[in-house]
Structure formats: C-alpha cells, structure tokens
C-alpha cells in the first residue's frame, strides 16, 4: 500500500530500528513491496472497556486520509449508532454521500450482521477487539460506577469481592440506562463484550445459543484483536489487510487510572471463578480469539522482528505527538519526524496533521468525517465555527 506522505518541512529522522534498509540486499528489500490489495472497506465493532477507544483513532484517521465513505451517527450524536439499542437501517442513516454503499463503520453499535450488510460495501471485512474477562470486569465495574448503585459498595478490593459474591443482586442498571425501554444491552458487567457483538442477554445461560454465537463471530469476523497482545494483533492486521506501518500507529487513549491499590491477582481463586461464571460468554469469546490469533501467528515469518520495529516506531511517534491535542493547536509546531524505511515499512513522515488525527477525540473526528461528507447537514451548518477550528488544527 502506498505511503501517505504528510508534511513538507525539513524533517527530523528516526530509523525505527537497526534493521533499516541500508545494508539489506535489493532482492530482500523487494519483499517490502506490497503484493496484495489494501483493504479499503471495514467495520470495527467497538467493545466497551477493551481498548477500542485507542483503536478507533487510527481507523478514523485511515478513513479521513483515504476519503472513505463512513457511516456516522445522525443528529447531534457523534459517538453512538443506536447503542445500546439494535441498529436498524432507515432512510436517514442509509444515504451515503456518493450514492454507493458505505466503506467504513467504527462508532459504538450493537453488531447486527443483516443490518450492516444492507449498509456496507460487499468487500467489507469485520474486525473487533476483546479483553481478558477479569481486568475487563474490573474496568467496567469502576468506569460505569456500578458501585454507586449500591449504598454498601465502595471502590476497593473488599467491595469488589462483595459484588462477586452475588453479582445478580448487585448489578442494577446505572441511572442513565434506567429510562431505556428494551435496550439490547442490559448489563454493563456481564458479558458486555459479547453483548456489543450481538449476543442476546436472555441467552447468556443457553449452552447451544452460546456455542452458535461463538461460531458465528469466528466466521463473520476477519480479524479479532486481543488487547493483551495488541502490538502482535496490529502487525498481523497490517499484514492481513495489506496496510502500512503508519496505518496502525496509535496513541493510548481513555486509559483508566485505577483508584484501587491492589491487583486482581490477589483475589481468591474462588472469586476469580465467579468472574468467569458471571462472564461465561466473554470467557469463551476471549479463548476463541486468542486461539485464532495464535494460529495466525504460527503461520507467519519474521513476525517478532516486525513487532519490535513497530513498537520502536510507535513509541517514538507517541513521544513526538504527545498525549494532548493542545500541542498542535499552536502555529509553531515541531519539525516533522521522518520514519526511515525498513524491511517492514516504507519511509513516511509524521507531522501536525498526522498527530492531530491520532489525538483528536472520537467525537471530534466523527464530526469532521460527518461534515466532510454532509457539509449541509444541520449540525455542520450550526457548528461551522467549531468544524472550521478542527480543520485548522489539521492544516499542515
């Protein structure tokens, strides 16, 4: 896939690794040239508290730079596509700007294969990300403030253990979901990843329904990233989709700083088993994803070297871009950074636009994509000054 070249100033240089191209024979260098066609149409199903906010940035960046038609939420909502309800295509959300089917969908949505097939290009590939059930439950418990629904529960190890002793009793809907009528998502601590992927709450204890669900997800999804193996997952995704190194670079986002001074590894084995029982479907989903990733890894050559190069490049770019968009709002910005080519990547530049596309939040990026496609929509006309300000940030 051709590199997206950004920036025109004199760049600083980063080789990414000692494995650069200077001393590699031309016959070997030729292996770096793409022999496949890049995947230009994809759906990313965001699973809550699984690293999906970090992942959506490079995917929205890819859509923006390659002018891909993207499904965006209607109205003033810039995050959810009907979530926590079932997404149903209608006249307002099925109209693409060019009259053809959409190429990209990445915002929060409950996976519905039939509905998405009505919207998406026939070449669309489906991807998602999953997380190990124990840290996922801890993150969900804290993030969604499940404890605030119970006067006797507070944050901390002993309170979390109380929750696990009787999760059915201690898992009411948070206040902001209580007025929802018949949502698809009915619990924020039980099998939430599977629910985001379309598993019906009423079937959480139905063995045959669970087995069918796991088989269908394995069949429908071309790739499932695993948060605990994120670098490995991204490099394998790059290879599978014939993408470039700059397409998978990311900065960590929405990482929750725990208020708990303890490790889940200190929880008793009995209560850990309670986590897996409570998240029985997520546990099977995670096991399937890891096995699928390991099988793909075993079929690859040179993967460890490429992962090391990717980690080196991603660290350098993260340091260069910083963790806050405010750095790039100034007219005086650092000189672009050049990432030299290696056996696994072409040379590319990192500049203001590159960093800003990674650092802007999901809401801002969705607004930019929406107004790029539908400049005359009510929200884009009303919020024109905000949209113009976002565009200015992206000006190289």
Short mmCIF file of C-alpha atoms in Angstrom, two decimals:
data_model
loop_
_atom_site.label_atom_id
_atom_site.label_comp_id
_atom_site.label_asym_id
_atom_site.label_seq_id
_atom_site.Cartn_x
_atom_site.Cartn_y
_atom_site.Cartn_z
CA UNK A 1 0.00 0.00 0.00
CA UNK A 2 1.38 3.40 -0.91
CA UNK A 3 2.57 5.58 1.92
CA UNK A 4 0.54 8.63 2.85
CA UNK A 5 3.17 11.36 2.80
CA UNK A 6 2.46 14.21 5.18
CA UNK A 7 4.34 17.43 5.76
CA UNK A 8 6.81 19.40 3.68
CA UNK A 9 9.22 20.88 6.21
CA UNK A 10 12.74 19.60 6.82
CA UNK A 11 12.11 16.53 9.00
CA UNK A 12 13.94 15.04 11.92
CA UNK A 13 14.81 11.39 11.41
CA UNK A 14 14.12 8.14 13.22
CA UNK A 15 15.33 4.86 11.80
CA UNK A 16 12.84 2.85 13.85
CA UNK A 17 15.35 0.04 14.26
CA UNK A 18 18.85 -1.01 13.37
CA UNK A 19 17.15 -3.19 10.79
CA UNK A 20 16.95 -0.37 8.22
CA UNK A 21 17.38 -0.85 4.51
CA UNK A 22 20.93 0.46 4.08
CA UNK A 23 22.66 -2.90 4.29
CA UNK A 24 19.89 -5.15 3.02
CA UNK A 25 20.32 -6.61 -0.49
CA UNK A 26 17.89 -5.26 -3.08
CA UNK A 27 16.45 -8.72 -3.63
CA UNK A 28 15.44 -8.81 0.02
CA UNK A 29 14.26 -5.19 0.01
CA UNK A 30 11.81 -6.10 -2.71
CA UNK A 31 9.88 -8.21 -0.21
CA UNK A 32 8.77 -4.95 1.42
CA UNK A 33 6.73 -4.01 -1.63
CA UNK A 34 3.03 -4.83 -1.31
CA UNK A 35 1.90 -7.88 -3.23
CA UNK A 36 -1.72 -7.52 -2.22
CA UNK A 37 -4.54 -5.03 -2.44
CA UNK A 38 -5.20 -2.92 0.64
CA UNK A 39 -8.49 -3.47 2.43
CA UNK A 40 -10.47 -0.26 1.92
CA UNK A 41 -13.79 -1.27 3.46
CA UNK A 42 -14.13 -2.36 7.07
CA UNK A 43 -16.39 -2.38 10.11
CA UNK A 44 -14.86 -2.09 13.57
CA UNK A 45 -17.21 -3.16 16.34
CA UNK A 46 -16.22 -1.27 19.48
CA UNK A 47 -16.40 -3.40 22.59
CA UNK A 48 -16.61 -1.33 25.76
CA UNK A 49 -13.58 -1.19 28.09
CA UNK A 50 -11.45 -3.28 25.74
CA UNK A 51 -9.09 -0.69 24.27
CA UNK A 52 -11.49 0.23 21.48
CA UNK A 53 -11.13 4.00 22.03
CA UNK A 54 -7.39 3.67 21.41
CA UNK A 55 -8.08 1.62 18.28
CA UNK A 56 -10.72 3.86 16.72
CA UNK A 57 -8.27 6.76 16.21
CA UNK A 58 -6.03 5.11 13.59
CA UNK A 59 -9.12 3.69 11.87
CA UNK A 60 -10.82 7.09 11.64
CA UNK A 61 -7.50 8.57 10.52
CA UNK A 62 -7.32 5.96 7.76
CA UNK A 63 -10.88 6.76 6.63
CA UNK A 64 -10.21 10.51 6.65
CA UNK A 65 -6.94 10.37 4.68
CA UNK A 66 -8.27 7.91 2.12
CA UNK A 67 -11.63 9.68 1.65
CA UNK A 68 -13.65 6.60 2.53
CA UNK A 69 -17.40 6.96 2.95
CA UNK A 70 -18.17 6.43 6.63
CA UNK A 71 -21.38 5.62 8.47
CA UNK A 72 -21.83 8.41 11.03
CA UNK A 73 -24.46 8.93 13.75
CA UNK A 74 -27.35 11.17 12.80
CA UNK A 75 -28.42 14.28 14.66
CA UNK A 76 -26.09 15.77 17.27
CA UNK A 77 -24.81 12.41 18.46
CA UNK A 78 -21.20 11.84 17.43
CA UNK A 79 -20.47 8.61 19.28
CA UNK A 80 -23.29 6.05 19.21
CA UNK A 81 -25.07 4.40 16.30
CA UNK A 82 -28.25 3.47 18.21
CA UNK A 83 -26.27 1.79 21.03
CA UNK A 84 -27.48 0.36 23.44
CA UNK A 85 -30.37 -0.45 21.11
CA UNK A 86 -30.38 -2.57 17.98
CA UNK A 87 -29.27 -0.64 14.90
CA UNK A 88 -31.94 -0.58 12.18
CA UNK A 89 -31.06 0.97 8.82
CA UNK A 90 -33.53 3.62 7.67
CA UNK A 91 -33.78 6.48 5.18
CA UNK A 92 -31.79 8.85 7.39
CA UNK A 93 -28.76 6.62 8.00
CA UNK A 94 -28.57 4.68 4.73
CA UNK A 95 -27.79 7.64 2.44
CA UNK A 96 -24.10 7.73 1.59
CA UNK A 97 -22.63 10.92 0.12
CA UNK A 98 -21.79 9.28 -3.22
CA UNK A 99 -24.91 7.14 -3.56
CA UNK A 100 -22.98 3.90 -3.09
CA UNK A 101 -22.70 1.64 -0.06
CA UNK A 102 -20.52 2.72 2.84
CA UNK A 103 -16.91 1.68 3.26
CA UNK A 104 -16.28 2.30 6.96
CA UNK A 105 -18.20 1.97 10.25
CA UNK A 106 -16.38 2.41 13.57
CA UNK A 107 -18.65 4.09 16.15
CA UNK A 108 -20.35 2.27 19.05
CA UNK A 109 -23.01 -0.06 17.68
CA UNK A 110 -24.53 -3.41 18.61
CA UNK A 111 -23.37 -5.85 15.92
CA UNK A 112 -26.19 -6.85 13.61
CA UNK A 113 -24.96 -8.72 10.55
CA UNK A 114 -28.09 -8.36 8.46
CA UNK A 115 -28.46 -4.61 9.03
CA UNK A 116 -24.81 -3.95 8.32
CA UNK A 117 -24.88 -5.93 5.09
CA UNK A 118 -27.57 -3.51 3.87
CA UNK A 119 -25.26 -0.56 4.51
CA UNK A 120 -21.76 -1.73 3.74
CA UNK A 121 -19.84 -2.40 0.55
CA UNK A 122 -19.77 -6.07 -0.41
CA UNK A 123 -15.99 -6.20 0.11
CA UNK A 124 -16.30 -5.14 3.76
CA UNK A 125 -14.29 -7.02 6.38
CA UNK A 126 -15.32 -7.09 10.04
CA UNK A 127 -12.92 -6.57 12.93
CA UNK A 128 -13.23 -6.11 16.69
CA UNK A 129 -11.16 -6.24 19.87
CA UNK A 130 -11.54 -8.30 23.05
CA UNK A 131 -10.02 -8.22 26.53
CA UNK A 132 -9.38 -10.83 29.23
CA UNK A 133 -12.60 -11.05 31.32
CA UNK A 134 -11.08 -10.30 34.75
CA UNK A 135 -9.43 -6.93 34.03
CA UNK A 136 -12.38 -6.17 31.76
CA UNK A 137 -14.86 -6.65 34.60
CA UNK A 138 -12.74 -4.57 36.99
CA UNK A 139 -12.55 -1.76 34.44
CA UNK A 140 -16.29 -1.91 33.74
CA UNK A 141 -17.13 -2.03 37.45
CA UNK A 142 -15.18 1.14 38.08
CA UNK A 143 -15.87 3.04 34.85
CA UNK A 144 -19.63 2.56 34.85
CA UNK A 145 -19.80 3.25 38.60
CA UNK A 146 -21.69 0.07 39.31
CA UNK A 147 -20.77 0.56 42.96
CA UNK A 148 -22.79 3.80 43.09
CA UNK A 149 -25.97 1.80 42.58
CA UNK A 150 -25.40 0.04 45.88
CA UNK A 151 -25.07 2.04 49.08
CA UNK A 152 -22.95 -0.65 50.76
CA UNK A 153 -20.47 -0.93 47.88
CA UNK A 154 -17.44 1.33 47.54
CA UNK A 155 -14.37 1.15 45.34
CA UNK A 156 -11.77 -1.29 46.58
CA UNK A 157 -10.84 -4.95 46.77
CA UNK A 158 -13.22 -5.96 49.56
CA UNK A 159 -16.16 -4.16 47.93
CA UNK A 160 -15.43 -5.72 44.56
CA UNK A 161 -15.36 -9.12 46.25
CA UNK A 162 -18.77 -8.34 47.76
CA UNK A 163 -20.05 -7.66 44.28
CA UNK A 164 -18.72 -11.01 43.05
CA UNK A 165 -20.39 -12.91 45.89
CA UNK A 166 -23.81 -12.02 44.43
CA UNK A 167 -23.44 -10.24 41.08
CA UNK A 168 -27.06 -10.88 40.11
CA UNK A 169 -28.26 -8.85 43.09
CA UNK A 170 -25.54 -6.22 42.82
CA UNK A 171 -25.83 -5.45 39.12
CA UNK A 172 -28.69 -2.98 38.60
CA UNK A 173 -28.67 -0.69 35.59
CA UNK A 174 -26.79 2.58 36.09
CA UNK A 175 -29.01 5.62 36.45
CA UNK A 176 -28.50 6.75 32.84
CA UNK A 177 -29.88 3.47 31.49
CA UNK A 178 -32.91 3.13 33.72
CA UNK A 179 -35.26 5.03 31.41
CA UNK A 180 -34.27 2.99 28.34
CA UNK A 181 -37.07 0.78 27.04
CA UNK A 182 -35.92 -2.68 25.94
CA UNK A 183 -32.26 -1.93 25.13
CA UNK A 184 -30.11 -4.65 23.60
CA UNK A 185 -27.50 -4.05 26.33
CA UNK A 186 -29.00 -4.99 29.70
CA UNK A 187 -25.90 -5.32 31.89
CA UNK A 188 -22.63 -3.41 31.99
CA UNK A 189 -20.73 -6.06 33.95
CA UNK A 190 -21.98 -9.34 32.49
CA UNK A 191 -20.72 -10.44 29.06
CA UNK A 192 -20.62 -6.85 27.84
CA UNK A 193 -18.14 -7.63 25.05
CA UNK A 194 -20.38 -10.39 23.74
CA UNK A 195 -23.44 -8.17 24.07
CA UNK A 196 -21.73 -5.49 21.97
CA UNK A 197 -21.17 -8.23 19.40
CA UNK A 198 -24.88 -9.06 19.34
CA UNK A 199 -25.28 -11.81 21.95
CA UNK A 200 -28.77 -11.64 23.44
CA UNK A 201 -28.88 -11.22 27.24
CA UNK A 202 -31.62 -13.84 27.58
CA UNK A 203 -29.27 -16.46 26.11
CA UNK A 204 -26.33 -15.90 28.45
CA UNK A 205 -27.02 -19.28 30.09
CA UNK A 206 -28.18 -21.12 26.98
CA UNK A 207 -25.36 -23.50 26.01
CA UNK A 208 -26.49 -24.13 22.42
CA UNK A 209 -27.07 -20.39 21.81
CA UNK A 210 -23.63 -19.58 23.21
CA UNK A 211 -21.93 -22.18 21.00
CA UNK A 212 -23.78 -20.84 17.96
CA UNK A 213 -22.80 -17.26 18.83
CA UNK A 214 -19.10 -18.12 19.15
CA UNK A 215 -19.14 -20.00 15.83
CA UNK A 216 -20.85 -17.11 14.05
CA UNK A 217 -18.46 -14.48 15.41
CA UNK A 218 -15.48 -16.60 14.40
CA UNK A 219 -16.96 -16.96 10.91
CA UNK A 220 -18.12 -13.35 10.45
CA UNK A 221 -15.04 -11.53 11.69
CA UNK A 222 -11.94 -11.49 9.53
CA UNK A 223 -9.83 -10.37 12.44
CA UNK A 224 -10.21 -10.10 16.22
CA UNK A 225 -7.59 -8.06 18.04
CA UNK A 226 -6.63 -9.08 21.58
CA UNK A 227 -5.85 -6.19 23.92
CA UNK A 228 -3.27 -8.17 25.91
CA UNK A 229 -1.47 -8.86 22.60
CA UNK A 230 -2.13 -5.50 20.96
CA UNK A 231 1.19 -4.97 19.13
CA UNK A 232 1.09 -8.51 17.78
CA UNK A 233 -2.56 -8.07 16.80
CA UNK A 234 -1.90 -4.82 14.94
CA UNK A 235 1.07 -6.16 12.99
CA UNK A 236 -0.95 -9.21 11.97
CA UNK A 237 -3.86 -6.95 10.99
CA UNK A 238 -1.44 -4.85 8.90
CA UNK A 239 -0.32 -7.97 7.06
CA UNK A 240 -3.82 -9.34 6.58
CA UNK A 241 -5.27 -6.03 5.31
CA UNK A 242 -2.15 -5.09 3.31
CA UNK A 243 -1.86 -1.84 5.25
CA UNK A 244 1.24 0.23 6.02
CA UNK A 245 3.07 0.77 9.28
CA UNK A 246 1.70 4.32 9.60
CA UNK A 247 -1.83 2.93 9.38
CA UNK A 248 -1.54 1.01 12.65
CA UNK A 249 0.39 3.57 14.72
CA UNK A 250 -1.66 4.70 17.72
CA UNK A 251 -1.54 6.64 20.97
CA UNK A 252 -3.13 5.21 24.10
CA UNK A 253 -6.46 6.81 24.96
CA UNK A 254 -9.07 6.63 27.70
CA UNK A 255 -6.80 4.55 29.92
CA UNK A 256 -8.46 4.39 33.29
CA UNK A 257 -6.26 5.10 36.27
CA UNK A 258 -7.45 2.70 38.89
CA UNK A 259 -8.25 4.06 42.31
CA UNK A 260 -7.61 0.62 43.76
CA UNK A 261 -4.30 -0.14 45.43
CA UNK A 262 -4.37 -3.86 44.69
CA UNK A 263 -4.05 -6.38 41.90
CA UNK A 264 -6.78 -8.73 40.74
CA UNK A 265 -4.18 -11.48 41.05
CA UNK A 266 -4.64 -11.19 44.82
CA UNK A 267 -8.31 -12.14 44.61
CA UNK A 268 -9.11 -15.66 45.76
CA UNK A 269 -9.38 -18.42 43.18
CA UNK A 270 -12.99 -18.95 44.20
CA UNK A 271 -13.92 -15.38 43.33
CA UNK A 272 -11.91 -15.46 40.11
CA UNK A 273 -14.02 -18.45 39.10
CA UNK A 274 -17.05 -16.31 39.92
CA UNK A 275 -15.83 -13.74 37.37
CA UNK A 276 -15.63 -16.40 34.67
CA UNK A 277 -19.06 -17.79 35.58
CA UNK A 278 -20.59 -14.29 35.50
CA UNK A 279 -18.83 -13.58 32.21
CA UNK A 280 -19.18 -17.07 30.79
CA UNK A 281 -19.77 -15.99 27.19
CA UNK A 282 -16.97 -13.39 27.22
CA UNK A 283 -14.62 -16.06 28.55
CA UNK A 284 -15.35 -18.37 25.63
CA UNK A 285 -15.18 -15.46 23.19
CA UNK A 286 -11.77 -14.45 24.52
CA UNK A 287 -10.45 -18.01 24.36
CA UNK A 288 -11.58 -18.34 20.74
CA UNK A 289 -9.95 -15.01 19.80
CA UNK A 290 -6.62 -15.91 21.42
CA UNK A 291 -6.57 -19.33 19.76
CA UNK A 292 -7.36 -17.75 16.39
CA UNK A 293 -4.61 -15.14 16.84
CA UNK A 294 -2.06 -17.76 17.90
CA UNK A 295 -2.89 -19.92 14.90
CA UNK A 296 -2.36 -16.98 12.56
CA UNK A 297 0.87 -16.05 14.32
CA UNK A 298 2.25 -19.56 13.88
CA UNK A 299 1.78 -19.25 10.11
CA UNK A 300 3.85 -16.04 9.83
CA UNK A 301 7.55 -15.46 9.24
CA UNK A 302 9.61 -12.61 10.69
CA UNK A 303 6.78 -11.55 12.97
CA UNK A 304 8.87 -10.95 16.10
CA UNK A 305 11.23 -8.65 14.19
CA UNK A 306 8.34 -6.67 12.74
CA UNK A 307 6.66 -6.36 16.14
CA UNK A 308 9.90 -4.97 17.59
CA UNK A 309 10.20 -2.44 14.76
CA UNK A 310 6.55 -1.46 15.18
CA UNK A 311 6.96 -0.99 18.93
CA UNK A 312 10.05 1.18 18.37
CA UNK A 313 8.27 3.32 15.79
CA UNK A 314 5.06 3.59 17.80
CA UNK A 315 6.96 4.67 20.92
CA UNK A 316 8.86 7.32 19.02
CA UNK A 317 5.72 8.68 17.35
CA UNK A 318 3.83 8.68 20.66
CA UNK A 319 6.63 10.70 22.23
CA UNK A 320 6.73 13.08 19.26
CA UNK A 321 2.97 13.60 19.09
CA UNK A 322 2.49 13.82 22.85
CA UNK A 323 -0.69 12.91 24.67
CA UNK A 324 -2.67 16.11 24.18
CA UNK A 325 -4.03 17.87 21.10
CA UNK A 326 -3.24 21.32 22.59
CA UNK A 327 0.39 20.94 21.49
CA UNK A 328 -0.73 21.02 17.86
CA UNK A 329 -3.11 23.99 18.11
CA UNK A 330 -0.17 26.37 18.06
CA UNK A 331 1.08 27.81 14.77
CA UNK A 332 4.61 26.95 15.81
CA UNK A 333 4.92 23.19 15.81
CA UNK A 334 7.92 20.84 15.81
CA UNK A 335 9.63 19.85 12.60
CA UNK A 336 8.13 16.71 11.06
CA UNK A 337 9.55 13.39 12.10
CA UNK A 338 10.78 11.02 9.41
CA UNK A 339 10.48 7.29 9.95
CA UNK A 340 13.03 5.61 7.71
CA UNK A 341 12.12 2.57 5.71
CA UNK A 342 12.95 -0.89 6.96
CA UNK A 343 12.30 -4.41 5.81
CA UNK A 344 8.71 -3.97 7.03
CA UNK A 345 7.82 -0.37 6.16
CA UNK A 346 8.37 2.35 3.62
CA UNK A 347 9.68 5.73 4.74
CA UNK A 348 6.98 8.07 5.97
CA UNK A 349 6.69 11.43 7.70
CA UNK A 350 4.85 12.34 10.89
CA UNK A 351 3.68 15.94 11.15
CA UNK A 352 0.97 18.14 12.61
CA UNK A 353 -1.82 16.55 10.60
CA UNK A 354 -0.68 13.00 11.35
CA UNK A 355 -0.51 13.63 15.11
CA UNK A 356 -3.74 15.62 15.23
CA UNK A 357 -5.68 12.84 13.52
CA UNK A 358 -4.47 10.43 16.20
CA UNK A 359 -5.06 12.78 19.13
CA UNK A 360 -8.47 14.23 18.32
CA UNK A 361 -11.25 12.53 20.27
CA UNK A 362 -13.80 10.18 18.72
CA UNK A 363 -16.49 12.84 18.90
CA UNK A 364 -14.35 15.44 17.10
CA UNK A 365 -13.17 13.01 14.43
CA UNK A 366 -16.72 11.80 13.82
CA UNK A 367 -17.85 15.41 13.42
CA UNK A 368 -15.07 16.03 10.89
CA UNK A 369 -15.99 12.92 8.91
CA UNK A 370 -19.67 13.84 9.07
CA UNK A 371 -19.12 17.38 7.81
CA UNK A 372 -16.68 16.24 5.15
CA UNK A 373 -19.44 14.04 3.75
CA UNK A 374 -22.54 16.08 4.57
CA UNK A 375 -21.45 19.77 4.76
CA UNK A 376 -25.05 20.98 4.52
CA UNK A 377 -26.43 18.91 7.39
CA UNK A 378 -27.98 20.83 10.28
CA UNK A 379 -25.24 20.09 12.79
CA UNK A 380 -22.43 21.01 10.38
CA UNK A 381 -24.06 24.32 9.44
CA UNK A 382 -24.88 25.19 13.04
CA UNK A 383 -21.42 24.24 14.34
CA UNK A 384 -19.48 25.61 11.37
CA UNK A 385 -17.08 27.62 13.55
CA UNK A 386 -16.23 24.52 15.58
CA UNK A 387 -15.74 22.45 12.44
CA UNK A 388 -13.53 25.14 10.90
CA UNK A 389 -11.43 25.20 14.08
CA UNK A 390 -10.94 21.45 13.86
CA UNK A 391 -9.96 21.74 10.21
CA UNK A 392 -7.41 24.42 11.13
CA UNK A 393 -5.77 22.00 13.56
CA UNK A 394 -5.27 19.57 10.69
CA UNK A 395 -3.66 22.17 8.44
CA UNK A 396 -0.08 21.11 7.89
#
